[in-house]
Amino acid sequence: MITPEFWSIPARTLSPAELAQKSTVLKERLAEIVKRFSDVRFATSLAAEDMVVTDAIQKAKANIKLFTLATGRLHQETVDMVKTTEDHYGVTIEKVYPQENDVQAFIDQYGMNGFYDGEEPKKACCGARKIKPLNAALQGADAWITGQRREQSTTRTELNLEELDDARGIAKFNPLFDWSEADIWAYIKQENVPIHPLHLKGYPSIGCEPCTRQVKQGEDIRAGRWWWLQSDSKECGLHVNQ
C-alpha cells in the first residue's frame, strides 16, 4: 500500500527586500485601520495566516484586541497554541465559547456529529459554535480583521482589503488579501513566528477537529475542510454577509 504524500510547508521564495516591503505594507495597513476606527478586533484561528497578522499587530504596536472562537471541537494542538502564542508575544487572547443551549439544540436536532449529513446541518453546527460566538465577540466593535487571502479558495477570489460586514454593520479588513501562500511562510520563517503543530503534519488549513483533515500534495489547500461537501461549501459562515 502506497502512503500518500501530504501537503508540506512551501519553500521560501521571496528575497529579503521583497519580504521587507510586504511586511512594511502590512503594518501600514494595520496602522491605518486603528487610526480610522476606535475599537478594532482580530479573530484568530492560530493557523499560519492569523499568526502572521498577530505578529504584525504586535510589532506595529497596533491597538487591536485578539480573540479566538473556542468551539469545543478544536484539536488539542489548537487549544495549546493559544497559550504558546500568549507566552511568545506577552498578550492575552480572549476565548469566546458557544452557549450551551445553542450547542445542545444542535445535538438534539442533528446528533453530535450530524454535520456530516449535509450542508444544512453543517451550517447549523457552525452557527451554534462559531457564528453566534463571533457575533457576541464583535459586540461594540466598529471594525474587525481576518487572515483571509484571495488565493485560499474559489469563494475568496474577489476578496478586497476593506469591505462592509453587512451582517454586523461594521467594517471588515483582510490585510493579507493579496498575499500568496509562499509569502505567508516566508514571513513566518523570517520573523520566527510560532507555527501551529498541525501545519507540520500536512494540514494547511485548520478548523474544528472533526471537520479538518490532512491534504494530499497537489490538492487545494482548503480541500481538508468539510471534505465531504462541494468545493463551494468551504466556508462556515463567518465570512458570508447575511
mmCIF file of C-alpha atoms in Angstrom:
data_model
loop_
_atom_site.group_PDB
_atom_site.id
_atom_site.type_symbol
_atom_site.label_atom_id
_atom_site.label_comp_id
_atom_site.label_asym_id
_atom_site.label_seq_id
_atom_site.Cartn_x
_atom_site.Cartn_y
_atom_site.Cartn_z
ATOM 1 C CA MET A 1 0.000 0.000 0.000
ATOM 2 C CA ILE A 2 1.402 3.383 -1.038
ATOM 3 C CA THR A 3 1.368 6.022 1.695
ATOM 4 C CA PRO A 4 0.078 9.337 0.270
ATOM 5 C CA GLU A 5 2.307 12.372 0.386
ATOM 6 C CA PHE A 6 0.682 15.184 2.290
ATOM 7 C CA TRP A 7 0.938 18.934 1.893
ATOM 8 C CA SER A 8 4.103 20.430 3.343
ATOM 9 C CA ILE A 9 5.184 23.958 4.143
ATOM 10 C CA PRO A 10 6.303 25.710 0.910
ATOM 11 C CA ALA A 11 9.910 26.685 0.409
ATOM 12 C CA ARG A 12 10.743 30.344 0.854
ATOM 13 C CA THR A 13 10.711 32.178 -2.477
ATOM 14 C CA LEU A 14 10.847 35.869 -1.533
ATOM 15 C CA SER A 15 14.017 37.900 -1.343
ATOM 16 C CA PRO A 16 14.651 39.711 1.942
ATOM 17 C CA ALA A 17 13.874 43.020 0.209
ATOM 18 C CA GLU A 18 10.558 41.760 -1.156
ATOM 19 C CA LEU A 19 9.568 40.365 2.219
ATOM 20 C CA ALA A 20 10.548 43.594 3.978
ATOM 21 C CA GLN A 21 8.314 45.530 1.586
ATOM 22 C CA LYS A 22 5.360 43.222 2.200
ATOM 23 C CA SER A 23 5.897 43.427 5.948
ATOM 24 C CA THR A 24 6.002 47.226 5.823
ATOM 25 C CA VAL A 25 2.780 47.407 3.816
ATOM 26 C CA LEU A 26 1.037 45.027 6.221
ATOM 27 C CA LYS A 27 1.991 47.138 9.234
ATOM 28 C CA GLU A 28 0.905 50.294 7.396
ATOM 29 C CA ARG A 29 -2.475 48.717 6.711
ATOM 30 C CA LEU A 30 -2.917 47.853 10.381
ATOM 31 C CA ALA A 31 -1.829 51.346 11.455
ATOM 32 C CA GLU A 32 -4.353 52.920 9.085
ATOM 33 C CA ILE A 33 -7.145 50.698 10.410
ATOM 34 C CA VAL A 34 -6.556 51.660 14.039
ATOM 35 C CA LYS A 35 -6.285 55.317 13.035
ATOM 36 C CA ARG A 36 -9.725 55.200 11.435
ATOM 37 C CA PHE A 37 -11.522 53.028 13.997
ATOM 38 C CA SER A 38 -11.533 53.147 17.788
ATOM 39 C CA ASP A 39 -12.426 49.521 18.627
ATOM 40 C CA VAL A 40 -10.778 47.024 16.298
ATOM 41 C CA ARG A 41 -10.778 43.281 16.975
ATOM 42 C CA PHE A 42 -8.998 40.353 15.381
ATOM 43 C CA ALA A 43 -10.426 36.823 15.233
ATOM 44 C CA THR A 44 -7.511 34.378 15.240
ATOM 45 C CA SER A 45 -7.681 30.667 14.499
ATOM 46 C CA LEU A 46 -3.967 30.293 15.389
ATOM 47 C CA ALA A 47 -3.255 28.986 11.865
ATOM 48 C CA ALA A 48 -0.481 30.406 9.667
ATOM 49 C CA GLU A 49 -2.216 33.478 8.210
ATOM 50 C CA ASP A 50 -3.582 34.520 11.578
ATOM 51 C CA MET A 51 -0.183 34.071 13.198
ATOM 52 C CA VAL A 52 1.294 36.454 10.582
ATOM 53 C CA VAL A 53 -1.372 39.041 11.411
ATOM 54 C CA THR A 54 -0.798 38.528 15.145
ATOM 55 C CA ASP A 55 2.941 39.024 14.712
ATOM 56 C CA ALA A 56 2.419 42.198 12.668
ATOM 57 C CA ILE A 57 -0.078 43.581 15.204
ATOM 58 C CA GLN A 58 2.439 43.166 17.995
ATOM 59 C CA LYS A 59 5.364 44.600 16.032
ATOM 60 C CA ALA A 60 3.285 47.539 14.819
ATOM 61 C CA LYS A 61 2.056 48.067 18.407
ATOM 62 C CA ALA A 62 -1.440 48.357 16.950
ATOM 63 C CA ASN A 63 -4.281 48.689 19.449
ATOM 64 C CA ILE A 64 -6.219 45.637 18.279
ATOM 65 C CA LYS A 65 -7.905 43.157 20.601
ATOM 66 C CA LEU A 66 -7.288 39.468 19.903
ATOM 67 C CA PHE A 67 -9.880 36.745 20.416
ATOM 68 C CA THR A 68 -10.406 33.154 19.319
ATOM 69 C CA LEU A 69 -13.533 31.057 18.930
ATOM 70 C CA ALA A 70 -13.244 28.182 21.405
ATOM 71 C CA THR A 71 -15.799 25.972 19.667
ATOM 72 C CA GLY A 72 -15.464 22.946 21.931
ATOM 73 C CA ARG A 73 -14.416 20.751 18.977
ATOM 74 C CA LEU A 74 -10.897 22.073 18.360
ATOM 75 C CA HIS A 75 -7.771 19.936 18.113
ATOM 76 C CA GLN A 76 -5.795 19.850 21.353
ATOM 77 C CA GLU A 77 -2.910 21.337 19.355
ATOM 78 C CA THR A 78 -5.050 24.416 18.657
ATOM 79 C CA VAL A 79 -6.019 24.772 22.310
ATOM 80 C CA ASP A 80 -2.339 24.547 23.270
ATOM 81 C CA MET A 81 -1.405 27.036 20.534
ATOM 82 C CA VAL A 82 -3.384 29.752 22.294
ATOM 83 C CA LYS A 83 -1.047 29.620 25.292
ATOM 84 C CA THR A 84 2.018 29.280 23.068
ATOM 85 C CA THR A 85 1.035 32.496 21.296
ATOM 86 C CA GLU A 86 0.189 34.342 24.511
ATOM 87 C CA ASP A 87 3.540 33.386 26.033
ATOM 88 C CA HIS A 88 5.518 34.255 22.894
ATOM 89 C CA TYR A 89 4.044 37.733 22.476
ATOM 90 C CA GLY A 90 3.058 38.557 26.052
ATOM 91 C CA VAL A 91 -0.570 39.088 25.057
ATOM 92 C CA THR A 92 -3.956 37.845 26.163
ATOM 93 C CA ILE A 93 -6.229 36.149 23.645
ATOM 94 C CA GLU A 94 -9.858 36.178 24.713
ATOM 95 C CA LYS A 95 -11.518 32.776 24.394
ATOM 96 C CA VAL A 96 -15.101 33.050 23.187
ATOM 97 C CA TYR A 97 -17.237 29.990 23.898
ATOM 98 C CA PRO A 98 -20.567 28.923 22.401
ATOM 99 C CA GLN A 99 -23.710 28.968 24.515
ATOM 100 C CA GLU A 100 -24.508 25.535 25.952
ATOM 101 C CA ASN A 101 -28.169 25.782 24.965
ATOM 102 C CA ASP A 102 -27.239 26.519 21.325
ATOM 103 C CA VAL A 103 -24.933 23.502 21.160
ATOM 104 C CA GLN A 104 -27.498 21.279 22.848
ATOM 105 C CA ALA A 105 -30.203 22.404 20.438
ATOM 106 C CA PHE A 106 -27.994 21.358 17.518
ATOM 107 C CA ILE A 107 -27.256 17.973 19.118
ATOM 108 C CA ASP A 108 -30.933 17.382 19.877
ATOM 109 C CA GLN A 109 -31.871 18.030 16.247
ATOM 110 C CA TYR A 110 -28.963 16.517 14.320
ATOM 111 C CA GLY A 111 -26.836 14.480 16.738
ATOM 112 C CA MET A 112 -23.316 15.228 17.962
ATOM 113 C CA ASN A 113 -21.742 14.700 14.516
ATOM 114 C CA GLY A 114 -24.787 15.439 12.382
ATOM 115 C CA PHE A 115 -22.824 17.975 10.318
ATOM 116 C CA TYR A 116 -21.555 15.049 8.234
ATOM 117 C CA ASP A 117 -25.089 14.621 6.871
ATOM 118 C CA GLY A 118 -25.043 17.676 4.602
ATOM 119 C CA GLU A 119 -24.740 21.410 4.133
ATOM 120 C CA GLU A 120 -27.687 22.424 6.312
ATOM 121 C CA PRO A 121 -26.612 20.587 9.479
ATOM 122 C CA LYS A 122 -23.041 21.794 8.862
ATOM 123 C CA LYS A 123 -24.330 25.373 8.759
ATOM 124 C CA ALA A 124 -26.334 24.768 11.921
ATOM 125 C CA CYS A 125 -23.298 23.468 13.812
ATOM 126 C CA CYS A 126 -21.115 26.360 12.659
ATOM 127 C CA GLY A 127 -23.934 28.721 13.570
ATOM 128 C CA ALA A 128 -24.018 27.489 17.150
ATOM 129 C CA ARG A 129 -20.292 27.024 17.691
ATOM 130 C CA LYS A 130 -18.809 29.850 15.598
ATOM 131 C CA ILE A 131 -21.207 32.433 14.172
ATOM 132 C CA LYS A 132 -23.183 33.246 17.314
ATOM 133 C CA PRO A 133 -19.983 33.426 19.400
ATOM 134 C CA LEU A 134 -18.414 35.669 16.734
ATOM 135 C CA ASN A 135 -21.407 37.978 16.889
ATOM 136 C CA ALA A 136 -21.011 38.176 20.657
ATOM 137 C CA ALA A 137 -17.258 38.776 20.369
ATOM 138 C CA LEU A 138 -17.811 41.699 17.989
ATOM 139 C CA GLN A 139 -20.465 43.450 20.058
ATOM 140 C CA GLY A 140 -19.355 47.078 20.458
ATOM 141 C CA ALA A 141 -16.573 46.861 17.859
ATOM 142 C CA ASP A 142 -16.553 49.181 14.866
ATOM 143 C CA ALA A 143 -14.150 47.089 12.760
ATOM 144 C CA TRP A 144 -12.683 43.608 12.694
ATOM 145 C CA ILE A 145 -9.796 41.871 10.975
ATOM 146 C CA THR A 146 -9.378 38.458 9.381
ATOM 147 C CA GLY A 147 -6.491 36.458 7.937
ATOM 148 C CA GLN A 148 -8.305 35.649 4.699
ATOM 149 C CA ARG A 149 -6.474 35.587 1.357
ATOM 150 C CA ARG A 150 -7.768 35.554 -2.222
ATOM 151 C CA GLU A 151 -5.652 32.528 -3.065
ATOM 152 C CA GLN A 152 -7.197 30.319 -0.384
ATOM 153 C CA SER A 153 -10.305 29.108 -2.202
ATOM 154 C CA THR A 154 -12.784 29.665 -5.020
ATOM 155 C CA THR A 155 -15.060 31.512 -2.600
ATOM 156 C CA ARG A 156 -12.429 34.179 -1.840
ATOM 157 C CA THR A 157 -11.107 35.196 -5.270
ATOM 158 C CA GLU A 158 -12.872 38.582 -5.164
ATOM 159 C CA LEU A 159 -11.668 39.419 -1.665
ATOM 160 C CA ASN A 160 -10.683 43.048 -1.015
ATOM 161 C CA LEU A 161 -8.673 44.772 1.683
ATOM 162 C CA GLU A 162 -11.758 46.506 3.070
ATOM 163 C CA GLU A 163 -15.399 45.568 2.949
ATOM 164 C CA LEU A 164 -18.584 46.269 4.840
ATOM 165 C CA ASP A 165 -19.768 43.444 7.057
ATOM 166 C CA ASP A 166 -23.462 43.930 6.342
ATOM 167 C CA ALA A 167 -24.470 41.213 8.784
ATOM 168 C CA ARG A 168 -22.945 43.113 11.703
ATOM 169 C CA GLY A 169 -22.955 46.656 10.354
ATOM 170 C CA ILE A 170 -19.225 47.208 10.847
ATOM 171 C CA ALA A 171 -16.094 47.465 8.703
ATOM 172 C CA LYS A 172 -14.117 44.315 7.956
ATOM 173 C CA PHE A 173 -10.497 44.155 6.826
ATOM 174 C CA ASN A 174 -8.458 41.418 5.158
ATOM 175 C CA PRO A 175 -4.893 42.792 5.334
ATOM 176 C CA LEU A 176 -3.423 39.628 3.764
ATOM 177 C CA PHE A 177 -5.899 39.573 0.872
ATOM 178 C CA ASP A 178 -3.172 39.841 -1.775
ATOM 179 C CA TRP A 179 -0.577 37.565 -0.129
ATOM 180 C CA SER A 180 0.348 34.182 -1.583
ATOM 181 C CA GLU A 181 0.840 31.018 0.442
ATOM 182 C CA ALA A 182 4.580 31.306 -0.181
ATOM 183 C CA ASP A 183 4.519 34.903 1.134
ATOM 184 C CA ILE A 184 2.928 33.702 4.377
ATOM 185 C CA TRP A 185 5.536 31.054 5.002
ATOM 186 C CA ALA A 186 8.436 33.299 4.024
ATOM 187 C CA TYR A 187 7.256 35.817 6.645
ATOM 188 C CA ILE A 188 6.852 33.112 9.287
ATOM 189 C CA LYS A 189 10.363 31.848 8.700
ATOM 190 C CA GLN A 190 11.960 35.294 8.557
ATOM 191 C CA GLU A 191 10.199 36.612 11.668
ATOM 192 C CA ASN A 192 10.400 33.368 13.690
ATOM 193 C CA VAL A 193 6.636 33.247 14.118
ATOM 194 C CA PRO A 194 5.335 30.274 16.159
ATOM 195 C CA ILE A 195 3.918 27.527 13.919
ATOM 196 C CA HIS A 196 0.787 25.544 14.672
ATOM 197 C CA PRO A 197 1.935 21.892 15.091
ATOM 198 C CA LEU A 198 -0.677 20.582 12.640
ATOM 199 C CA HIS A 199 0.957 22.549 9.813
ATOM 200 C CA LEU A 200 3.909 20.191 10.247
ATOM 201 C CA LYS A 201 1.615 17.187 9.783
ATOM 202 C CA GLY A 202 0.014 18.010 6.431
ATOM 203 C CA TYR A 203 -2.706 20.458 7.487
ATOM 204 C CA PRO A 204 -2.508 23.745 5.519
ATOM 205 C CA SER A 205 -5.917 24.907 6.818
ATOM 206 C CA ILE A 206 -7.111 24.214 10.361
ATOM 207 C CA GLY A 207 -10.605 24.299 11.819
ATOM 208 C CA CYS A 208 -12.548 22.064 14.186
ATOM 209 C CA GLU A 209 -11.091 18.582 14.593
ATOM 210 C CA PRO A 210 -13.934 16.512 13.082
ATOM 211 C CA CYS A 211 -14.202 18.846 10.088
ATOM 212 C CA THR A 212 -10.499 19.101 9.197
ATOM 213 C CA ARG A 213 -8.152 16.538 7.725
ATOM 214 C CA GLN A 214 -4.748 16.377 6.081
ATOM 215 C CA VAL A 215 -4.412 17.484 2.460
ATOM 216 C CA LYS A 216 -2.552 15.495 -0.163
ATOM 217 C CA GLN A 217 0.160 17.079 -2.278
ATOM 218 C CA GLY A 218 -1.443 18.886 -5.225
ATOM 219 C CA GLU A 219 -4.873 19.271 -3.615
ATOM 220 C CA ASP A 220 -6.436 22.663 -2.945
ATOM 221 C CA ILE A 221 -5.186 23.958 0.396
ATOM 222 C CA ARG A 222 -8.747 24.025 1.779
ATOM 223 C CA ALA A 223 -9.598 20.551 0.485
ATOM 224 C CA GLY A 224 -9.280 19.223 4.020
ATOM 225 C CA ARG A 225 -12.053 21.471 5.337
ATOM 226 C CA TRP A 226 -15.539 19.893 5.224
ATOM 227 C CA TRP A 227 -14.150 17.463 2.641
ATOM 228 C CA TRP A 228 -17.467 15.640 2.290
ATOM 229 C CA LEU A 229 -19.083 18.764 0.759
ATOM 230 C CA GLN A 230 -18.687 20.515 -2.598
ATOM 231 C CA SER A 231 -15.859 22.990 -3.191
ATOM 232 C CA ASP A 232 -18.258 25.943 -2.996
ATOM 233 C CA SER A 233 -19.197 24.914 0.567
ATOM 234 C CA LYS A 234 -15.773 25.510 2.118
ATOM 235 C CA GLU A 235 -16.991 28.343 4.382
ATOM 236 C CA CYS A 236 -18.509 28.101 7.837
ATOM 237 C CA GLY A 237 -20.488 31.323 7.510
ATOM 238 C CA LEU A 238 -18.135 33.617 9.421
ATOM 239 C CA HIS A 239 -17.252 35.439 6.207
ATOM 240 C CA VAL A 240 -20.621 35.402 4.467
ATOM 241 C CA ASN A 241 -22.749 38.520 4.732
ATOM 242 C CA GLN A 242 -26.230 37.560 5.810
#
